[in-house]
Tab-separated table of C-alpha atoms and ligand atoms in Angstrom:
chain	number	residue	atom	x	y	z
A	71	MET	CA	20.992	53.582	0.236
A	72	LYS	CA	23.454	51.174	1.783
A	73	ARG	CA	22.238	47.632	2.282
A	74	SER	CA	22.939	47.731	6.033
A	75	SER	CA	20.737	50.763	6.519
A	76	LYS	CA	17.947	49.181	4.490
A	77	LEU	CA	18.166	46.127	6.721
A	78	ALA	CA	18.105	48.233	9.857
A	79	ILE	CA	15.063	50.099	8.656
A	80	ALA	CA	13.284	46.916	7.663
A	81	ILE	CA	13.922	45.443	11.097
A	82	ALA	CA	12.867	48.607	12.873
A	83	ALA	CA	9.755	48.829	10.743
A	84	ALA	CA	8.801	45.269	11.528
A	85	LEU	CA	9.387	45.819	15.215
A	86	GLY	CA	7.268	48.946	15.002
A	87	ILE	CA	9.816	51.085	16.776
A	88	GLY	CA	11.502	54.377	16.177
A	89	ALA	CA	14.340	53.861	18.636
A	90	THR	CA	16.005	51.142	16.640
A	91	VAL	CA	15.776	53.233	13.505
A	92	ALA	CA	17.790	55.878	15.298
A	93	VAL	CA	20.361	53.426	16.617
A	94	PHE	CA	21.022	51.900	13.217
A	95	ALA	CA	20.371	54.820	10.979
A	96	GLN	CA	22.486	57.516	12.604
A	97	PRO	CA	25.902	56.097	11.666
A	98	VAL	CA	24.920	55.911	8.018
A	99	GLY	CA	23.603	59.443	8.069
A	100	MET	CA	19.868	59.042	7.717
A	101	GLY	CA	17.557	61.665	9.101
A	102	GLY	CA	13.940	61.577	10.231
A	103	GLY	CA	11.113	60.339	8.067
A	104	MET	CA	13.122	57.367	6.943
A	105	ARG	CA	10.385	54.902	7.689
A	106	HIS	CA	8.546	56.199	4.695
A	107	GLY	CA	8.909	53.651	1.922
A	108	MET	CA	10.880	51.427	4.220
A	109	MET	CA	10.114	48.207	2.371
A	110	HIS	CA	11.810	49.367	-0.823
A	111	GLY	CA	14.903	47.418	-1.623
A	112	MET	CA	14.048	44.499	0.610
A	113	GLY	CA	14.695	41.146	-1.039
A	114	PRO	CA	11.783	38.778	-1.598
A	115	ALA	CA	12.793	36.548	1.299
A	116	MET	CA	12.810	39.504	3.660
A	117	MET	CA	9.466	40.708	2.432
A	118	ARG	CA	8.039	37.268	2.963
A	119	GLY	CA	9.427	37.194	6.481
A	120	ALA	CA	8.375	40.672	7.428
A	121	MET	CA	4.887	40.306	6.090
A	122	ALA	CA	4.190	36.835	7.444
A	123	GLY	CA	1.587	37.101	10.154
A	124	GLY	CA	0.239	40.425	8.893
A	125	MET	CA	2.034	43.612	9.778
A	126	HIS	CA	-1.085	45.506	10.692
A	127	ASP	CA	-2.825	43.258	13.102
A	128	ASP	CA	-2.906	43.981	16.838
A	129	ALA	CA	-1.749	40.524	17.891
A	130	PHE	CA	1.217	40.871	15.548
A	131	ARG	CA	2.122	44.243	17.037
A	132	ALA	CA	1.801	42.913	20.593
A	133	ASP	CA	4.100	39.993	19.747
A	134	MET	CA	6.583	42.346	18.113
A	135	GLY	CA	6.517	44.459	21.281
A	136	LEU	CA	7.528	41.419	23.360
A	137	VAL	CA	10.304	40.552	20.895
A	138	HIS	CA	11.551	44.117	21.060
A	139	GLU	CA	11.667	43.969	24.880
A	140	MET	CA	13.565	40.675	24.822
A	141	LEU	CA	16.081	41.954	22.294
A	142	ASP	CA	16.627	45.032	24.448
A	143	SER	CA	17.218	42.968	27.572
A	144	HIS	CA	18.947	40.008	25.932
A	145	GLU	CA	21.955	40.332	28.247
A	146	ARG	CA	19.721	39.369	31.160
A	147	ILE	CA	18.472	36.190	29.445
A	148	ALA	CA	20.263	32.887	30.104
A	149	ARG	CA	19.638	29.883	27.942
A	150	LYS	CA	20.564	26.213	27.788
A	151	VAL	CA	19.654	23.961	24.867
A	152	SER	CA	19.768	20.159	24.860
A	153	ASN	CA	19.220	18.324	21.608
A	154	LEU	CA	17.105	15.202	22.080
A	155	PRO	CA	17.143	12.350	19.526
A	156	ASN	CA	13.705	13.543	18.396
A	157	GLY	CA	13.732	17.248	19.246
A	158	ILE	CA	14.857	19.816	21.767
A	159	ARG	CA	14.648	20.717	25.418
A	160	THR	CA	15.484	24.319	26.221
A	161	VAL	CA	15.689	26.229	29.482
A	162	THR	CA	15.415	29.991	29.049
A	163	GLU	CA	15.387	32.154	32.149
A	164	ALA	CA	16.018	35.630	33.547
A	165	ASP	CA	16.568	36.795	37.146
A	166	ASP	CA	14.766	40.036	36.377
A	167	PRO	CA	11.049	39.325	36.979
A	168	GLN	CA	9.958	41.720	34.220
A	169	VAL	CA	12.193	40.037	31.624
A	170	ALA	CA	11.079	36.589	32.837
A	171	ALA	CA	7.430	37.634	32.429
A	172	THR	CA	8.066	38.907	28.896
A	173	LEU	CA	9.809	35.673	27.986
A	174	LYS	CA	6.914	33.571	29.296
A	175	ALA	CA	4.393	35.705	27.435
A	176	HIS	CA	6.398	35.334	24.196
A	177	VAL	CA	6.665	31.573	24.466
A	178	ALA	CA	2.974	31.157	25.368
A	179	SER	CA	1.947	33.315	22.436
A	180	MET	CA	4.288	31.569	19.995
A	181	ALA	CA	3.065	28.118	21.059
A	182	LYS	CA	-0.516	29.264	20.491
A	183	ARG	CA	0.398	30.706	17.105
A	184	LEU	CA	2.057	27.437	16.149
A	185	GLU	CA	-0.979	25.464	17.257
A	186	GLU	CA	-3.305	27.712	15.273
A	187	GLY	CA	-1.015	28.045	12.250
A	188	ARG	CA	-0.744	31.846	12.509
A	189	GLU	CA	2.846	32.200	11.410
A	190	PHE	CA	4.999	34.822	13.068
A	191	ASN	CA	8.380	35.417	11.583
A	192	LEU	CA	10.854	38.014	10.473
A	193	PHE	CA	13.991	36.490	9.079
A	194	SER	CA	14.148	32.939	10.352
A	195	PRO	CA	14.567	30.228	7.694
A	196	THR	CA	13.330	27.555	10.105
A	197	ILE	CA	10.071	29.082	11.380
A	198	PRO	CA	8.262	28.504	8.046
A	199	ILE	CA	9.274	24.816	8.198
A	200	LEU	CA	7.918	24.529	11.742
A	201	PHE	CA	4.603	26.144	10.844
A	202	GLU	CA	4.224	24.029	7.692
A	203	ASN	CA	4.739	20.900	9.779
A	204	ARG	CA	2.950	21.957	12.922
A	205	ASP	CA	0.783	18.824	12.947
A	206	LYS	CA	3.986	16.781	13.307
A	207	ILE	CA	5.239	18.690	16.360
A	208	ARG	CA	4.527	17.963	20.013
A	209	THR	CA	5.053	20.812	22.425
A	210	ALA	CA	5.317	20.724	26.220
A	211	ILE	CA	5.848	23.925	28.163
A	212	GLU	CA	6.758	24.161	31.809
A	213	TYR	CA	6.860	27.615	33.368
A	214	THR	CA	9.406	28.063	36.144
A	215	ALA	CA	9.780	30.997	38.577
A	216	LYS	CA	12.336	32.581	36.247
A	217	GLY	CA	11.263	31.473	32.797
A	218	VAL	CA	10.423	28.493	30.653
A	219	VAL	CA	11.400	24.897	30.049
A	220	PHE	CA	10.339	24.148	26.511
A	221	THR	CA	10.285	20.683	24.976
A	222	GLN	CA	9.385	19.983	21.379
A	223	THR	CA	9.596	16.665	19.607
A	224	SER	CA	8.674	15.218	16.243
A	225	GLY	CA	8.754	11.863	14.468
A	226	ASP	CA	9.950	13.528	11.257
A	227	ALA	CA	13.725	13.906	10.870
A	228	LYS	CA	13.412	17.062	8.750
A	229	VAL	CA	11.248	18.689	11.434
A	230	VAL	CA	13.635	17.600	14.200
A	231	ALA	CA	16.485	19.280	12.296
A	232	ALA	CA	14.418	22.479	11.947
A	233	LEU	CA	13.544	22.437	15.674
A	234	GLN	CA	17.207	22.102	16.591
A	235	GLU	CA	18.266	24.783	14.151
A	236	HIS	CA	15.555	27.131	15.405
A	237	ALA	CA	16.758	26.591	18.981
A	238	VAL	CA	20.222	27.745	17.838
A	239	GLU	CA	18.657	30.842	16.244
A	240	VAL	CA	16.881	31.665	19.520
A	241	SER	CA	20.143	31.168	21.445
A	242	GLU	CA	21.894	33.609	19.107
A	243	LEU	CA	19.124	36.177	19.590
A	244	ALA	CA	19.381	35.757	23.365
A	245	ARG	CA	23.191	36.044	23.261
A	246	ASP	CA	23.640	38.874	20.744
A	247	GLY	CA	20.270	40.659	20.649
A	248	MET	CA	19.774	43.042	17.745
A	249	ALA	CA	23.149	42.115	16.212
A	250	ALA	CA	21.855	38.544	15.718
A	251	MET	CA	18.693	39.945	14.169
A	252	MET	CA	20.820	41.955	11.723
A	253	ARG	CA	22.775	38.843	10.765
A	254	ALA	CA	19.549	36.915	10.175
A	255	ALA	CA	18.178	39.767	8.064
A	256	GLN	CA	21.349	39.895	5.998
A	257	ALA	CA	21.264	36.134	5.424
A	258	ALA	CA	17.587	36.293	4.393
A	259	ALA	CA	18.273	39.149	1.976
A	260	SER	CA	21.113	37.328	0.252
A	261	ALA	CA	19.403	33.933	0.063
A	262	PRO	CA	19.288	32.678	-3.529
A	263	SER	CA	15.988	32.633	-5.378
A	264	PRO	CA	13.981	29.526	-4.497
A	265	TYR	CA	13.957	28.825	-8.267
A	266	ALA	CA	17.764	28.618	-8.514
A	267	GLY	CA	18.624	25.388	-10.364
A	268	GLU	CA	15.255	25.167	-12.103
A	269	GLN	CA	16.728	26.876	-15.161
A	270	GLN	CA	18.184	23.421	-15.959
A	271	ARG	CA	14.752	21.833	-16.334
A	272	GLY	CA	13.469	20.632	-19.688
A	273	ILE	CA	10.203	22.478	-19.059
A	274	LYS	CA	11.003	25.249	-16.603
A	275	ALA	CA	7.511	25.412	-15.125
A	276	LEU	CA	7.339	21.671	-14.357
A	277	SER	CA	9.607	19.452	-12.267
A	278	ALA	CA	10.469	15.964	-13.495
A	279	LYS	CA	7.999	14.655	-10.923
A	280	ASP	CA	5.247	16.999	-12.138
A	281	VAL	CA	5.756	15.651	-15.649
A	282	GLN	CA	5.716	12.023	-14.487
A	283	ASP	CA	2.593	12.621	-12.401
A	284	LEU	CA	0.786	14.340	-15.257
A	285	LEU	CA	1.651	11.581	-17.717
A	286	ALA	CA	0.572	8.914	-15.222
A	287	GLY	CA	-2.757	10.650	-14.529
A	288	ARG	CA	-1.982	11.069	-10.823
A	289	GLY	CA	-4.067	13.296	-8.552
A	290	MET	CA	-1.371	15.837	-7.615
A	291	GLY	CA	-3.646	17.336	-4.991
A	292	LEU	CA	-6.075	18.525	-7.689
A	293	ALA	CA	-9.015	16.983	-5.876
A	294	LYS	CA	-8.350	18.501	-2.447
A	295	SER	CA	-11.615	20.454	-2.499
A	296	ALA	CA	-13.389	17.091	-2.576
A	297	GLU	CA	-10.959	14.884	-0.660
A	298	LEU	CA	-10.799	17.211	2.335
A	299	ASN	CA	-14.551	17.821	2.370
A	300	ARG	CA	-15.572	14.215	2.875
A	301	TYR	CA	-15.781	13.157	-0.768
A	302	PRO	CA	-13.477	10.110	-0.996
A	303	GLY	CA	-11.359	9.419	-4.062
A	304	PRO	CA	-11.324	6.060	-5.897
A	305	ALA	CA	-7.565	5.414	-5.700
A	306	HIS	CA	-7.514	5.569	-1.902
A	307	VAL	CA	-10.848	3.779	-1.579
A	308	LEU	CA	-9.315	0.870	-3.497
A	309	GLU	CA	-6.243	0.917	-1.243
A	310	LEU	CA	-8.491	0.851	1.823
A	311	SER	CA	-11.102	-1.513	0.378
A	312	ASP	CA	-10.697	-4.156	3.108
A	313	LYS	CA	-10.784	-1.694	5.974
A	314	LEU	CA	-13.831	0.006	4.476
A	315	GLY	CA	-15.539	-3.348	3.961
A	316	LEU	CA	-16.387	-2.774	0.291
A	317	SER	CA	-18.765	-5.279	-1.291
A	318	ALA	CA	-17.708	-6.930	-4.581
A	319	GLN	CA	-20.164	-4.674	-6.389
A	320	GLN	CA	-18.774	-1.533	-4.728
A	321	LYS	CA	-15.241	-2.615	-5.558
A	322	ALA	CA	-16.099	-3.163	-9.214
A	323	SER	CA	-17.848	0.220	-9.467
A	324	THR	CA	-14.933	1.951	-7.754
A	325	LYS	CA	-12.490	0.286	-10.122
A	326	SER	CA	-14.428	1.476	-13.133
A	327	VAL	CA	-14.587	5.066	-11.769
A	328	PHE	CA	-10.839	4.883	-11.211
A	329	ASP	CA	-10.038	3.457	-14.658
A	330	ALA	CA	-12.148	6.052	-16.460
A	331	MET	CA	-10.614	8.872	-14.426
A	332	GLU	CA	-7.084	7.641	-14.973
A	333	ALA	CA	-7.470	7.220	-18.731
A	334	ARG	CA	-8.907	10.720	-19.100
A	335	ALA	CA	-6.333	12.255	-16.718
A	336	ARG	CA	-3.461	10.650	-18.633
A	337	ALA	CA	-4.670	12.021	-21.948
A	338	LEU	CA	-5.180	15.499	-20.493
A	339	GLY	CA	-1.865	15.304	-18.629
A	340	LYS	CA	-0.055	14.454	-21.859
A	341	SER	CA	-1.629	17.418	-23.667
A	342	LEU	CA	-0.783	19.676	-20.744
A	343	VAL	CA	2.879	18.625	-20.771
A	344	GLU	CA	2.979	19.244	-24.524
A	345	ARG	CA	1.407	22.698	-24.180
A	346	GLU	CA	3.792	23.602	-21.332
A	347	ALA	CA	6.735	22.473	-23.476
A	348	GLU	CA	5.470	24.699	-26.268
A	349	LEU	CA	5.140	27.674	-23.902
A	350	ASP	CA	8.666	27.030	-22.678
A	351	ARG	CA	9.912	26.887	-26.251
A	352	LEU	CA	8.249	30.212	-27.062
A	353	PHE	CA	10.181	31.887	-24.266
A	354	ALA	CA	13.431	29.938	-24.790
A	355	SER	CA	13.543	30.890	-28.470
A	356	ARG	CA	12.438	34.462	-27.619
A	357	GLU	CA	9.652	34.101	-30.171
A	358	VAL	CA	6.973	34.816	-27.613
A	359	SER	CA	4.611	37.711	-28.240
A	360	ARG	CA	1.500	38.939	-26.410
A	361	THR	CA	-0.683	37.079	-28.922
A	362	THR	CA	1.131	33.734	-28.775
A	363	LEU	CA	1.286	34.001	-24.994
A	364	GLU	CA	-2.428	34.630	-24.739
A	365	SER	CA	-3.398	31.667	-26.906
A	366	SER	CA	-0.878	29.369	-25.223
A	367	LEU	CA	-2.171	30.270	-21.765
A	368	ALA	CA	-5.789	29.911	-22.857
A	369	GLU	CA	-5.088	26.321	-23.922
A	370	ILE	CA	-3.108	25.541	-20.776
A	371	SER	CA	-5.792	26.948	-18.463
A	372	LYS	CA	-8.503	25.002	-20.278
A	373	LEU	CA	-6.541	21.765	-19.906
A	374	GLN	CA	-5.805	22.489	-16.237
A	375	GLY	CA	-9.495	23.111	-15.584
A	376	GLU	CA	-10.526	19.932	-17.367
A	377	LEU	CA	-7.937	17.879	-15.532
A	378	ARG	CA	-9.137	19.198	-12.195
A	379	ARG	CA	-12.739	18.503	-13.155
A	380	VAL	CA	-11.880	14.899	-14.063
A	381	HIS	CA	-10.323	14.347	-10.636
A	382	LEU	CA	-13.098	16.119	-8.726
A	383	GLU	CA	-15.845	14.321	-10.646
A	384	ALA	CA	-14.274	10.998	-9.758
A	385	HIS	CA	-14.656	11.895	-6.077
A	386	LEU	CA	-18.274	12.821	-6.707
A	387	ALA	CA	-18.975	9.502	-8.410
A	388	GLN	CA	-17.073	7.642	-5.698
A	389	THR	CA	-19.121	9.173	-2.897
A	390	ASP	CA	-22.325	7.906	-4.529
A	391	ILE	CA	-20.912	4.375	-4.389
A	392	LEU	CA	-20.175	4.423	-0.654
A	393	THR	CA	-22.447	4.371	2.393
A	394	ALA	CA	-22.335	7.269	4.863
A	395	ALA	CA	-20.585	4.975	7.363
A	396	GLN	CA	-17.897	4.075	4.812
A	397	VAL	CA	-17.350	7.762	4.041
A	398	ALA	CA	-16.968	8.427	7.779
A	399	SER	CA	-14.409	5.647	8.194
A	400	TYR	CA	-12.523	6.814	5.072
A	401	VAL	CA	-12.253	10.268	6.667
A	402	GLU	CA	-10.862	8.697	9.858
A	403	LEU	CA	-8.492	6.314	8.054
A	404	ARG	CA	-7.088	9.125	5.920
A	405	GLY	CA	-6.437	11.175	9.061
A	406	TYR	CA	-8.928	13.954	8.335
A	407	GLY	CA	-10.876	13.459	11.557
A	408	GLY	CA	-10.851	16.224	14.144
A	409	ALA	CA	-11.623	18.970	11.616
A	410	GLY	CA	-11.224	22.486	12.935
A	411	HIS	CA	-8.315	21.836	15.262
A	412	SER	CA	-4.751	21.010	14.413
A	413	GLY	CA	-4.469	17.898	16.616
A	414	GLY	CA	-1.342	16.191	17.832
A	415	HIS	CA	-0.456	18.936	20.293
A	416	ARG	CA	0.070	18.612	23.960
A	417	HIS	CA	0.748	21.865	25.777
B	888	HEM	C1	15.868	37.701	22.332
B	888	HEM	C2	14.946	37.284	21.460
B	888	HEM	C3	14.113	36.029	21.600
B	888	HEM	C4	14.050	35.140	22.626
B	888	HEM	C5	14.814	35.123	23.942
B	888	HEM	C6	13.086	34.116	22.232
B	888	HEM	C7	12.745	33.014	22.991
B	888	HEM	C8	12.014	31.947	22.532
B	888	HEM	C9	11.889	30.675	23.191
B	888	HEM	C10	12.499	30.329	24.537
B	888	HEM	C11	11.127	29.880	22.405
B	888	HEM	C12	10.786	28.412	22.630
B	888	HEM	C13	11.641	27.569	21.675
B	888	HEM	C14	13.057	27.385	22.135
B	888	HEM	O1	13.337	27.463	23.347
B	888	HEM	O2	13.940	27.145	21.284
B	888	HEM	C15	10.735	30.656	21.261
B	888	HEM	C16	9.919	30.196	20.251
B	888	HEM	C17	9.522	30.953	19.185
B	888	HEM	N1	9.942	32.204	18.878
B	888	HEM	FE1	11.179	33.366	19.960
B	888	HEM	N2	12.591	34.418	20.989
B	888	HEM	C18	13.189	35.577	20.576
B	888	HEM	C19	12.979	36.224	19.368
B	888	HEM	C20	12.049	35.825	18.431
B	888	HEM	C21	11.815	36.528	17.182
B	888	HEM	C22	12.583	37.752	16.704
B	888	HEM	C23	10.816	35.850	16.549
B	888	HEM	C24	10.151	36.148	15.237
B	888	HEM	C25	9.940	37.371	14.811
B	888	HEM	C26	10.447	34.720	17.375
B	888	HEM	C27	9.487	33.784	17.047
B	888	HEM	C28	9.338	32.594	17.714
B	888	HEM	C29	8.459	31.537	17.267
B	888	HEM	C30	7.574	31.540	16.018
B	888	HEM	C31	8.588	30.507	18.194
B	888	HEM	C32	7.800	29.171	18.177
B	888	HEM	C33	8.638	28.088	17.556
B	888	HEM	C34	8.146	26.715	17.927
B	888	HEM	O3	7.151	26.558	18.647
B	888	HEM	O4	8.805	25.769	17.515
B	888	HEM	N3	11.214	34.748	18.500
B	888	HEM	N4	11.287	31.893	21.339
């Protein structure tokens, strides 16, 4: 099957429509029943895009319906984008009241999805960045008689760039409709593997920073189950010791929890790097077999488990050292307050 027809089918499938299948499929000679097995041949990036948000959920289908309507009536949508130093301000409008209503519904739903972290995407490279950084984005929406004035800002330069790039993507969709969608799908399908370049690494599975962190006994997010559930960690407690009002005794106990954790984590980290290097060597030399792989992975998993335990246990020990009030202020100081909502939004 030609790549263009696969793309058309993937898009049509995601939009949940038969009409588009016909439009794109006829010229390349595809008959009915083509939606069967429609995901075959899609590249990983496309699959990721098409599946993000869950293909089978009602909200997803409703949102796809709105997108479909906007793509169909793109010629009636006018759009102006201004880049701000820290974001974007866009005006998107339509004289046709039905199109204007669809546009408003789309924007309202997307803003809610962003706030709640329910990603919705097909082929955009910028939408994943926006959803990953949603706590760094401020959104203000003003509905006009004919559409929407949409302002988004961020203090993070990378996020600002993604906001501005996404605004360009939306402008292209509004200008070219389904043709822009096809271009985006093609670009997503031909994007290089996210691992490209990593074949140069000494140990393919670990970045230079991973190796440094392991050798230095750093946390590497291994204690998130504790840290984000109100069990403070010794390294950050020491950093915040003044603000938390630690007594001399508490400080000394924290330091000894930290030192013990770090010494153990360094030793385990060193063994882990060595075992990963060995696994890499097995593959690089093509000496690997099912048996050597099994024993290598058993050792690696054991070390990973122990390393995680060392970090998590340090949080357990640390929590015993602190008062409930100190734990509460740690949670605030680390920015974990306001659990259950994403914060930082203003709609
Ligand atoms: C003709 C087609 C489309 C139009 C006119 C349109 C319009 C808009 C507008 C006006 C915004 C507010 C941001 C801005 O103005 O730059 C927006 C945001 C968004 N759109 Fe669309 N859109 C279209 C297609 C799509 C498609 C195909 C998807 C994904 C499948 C999508 C997903 C999103 C998402 C996730 C946001 C939220 C981004 C954020 O809050 O930063 N849109 N869209």
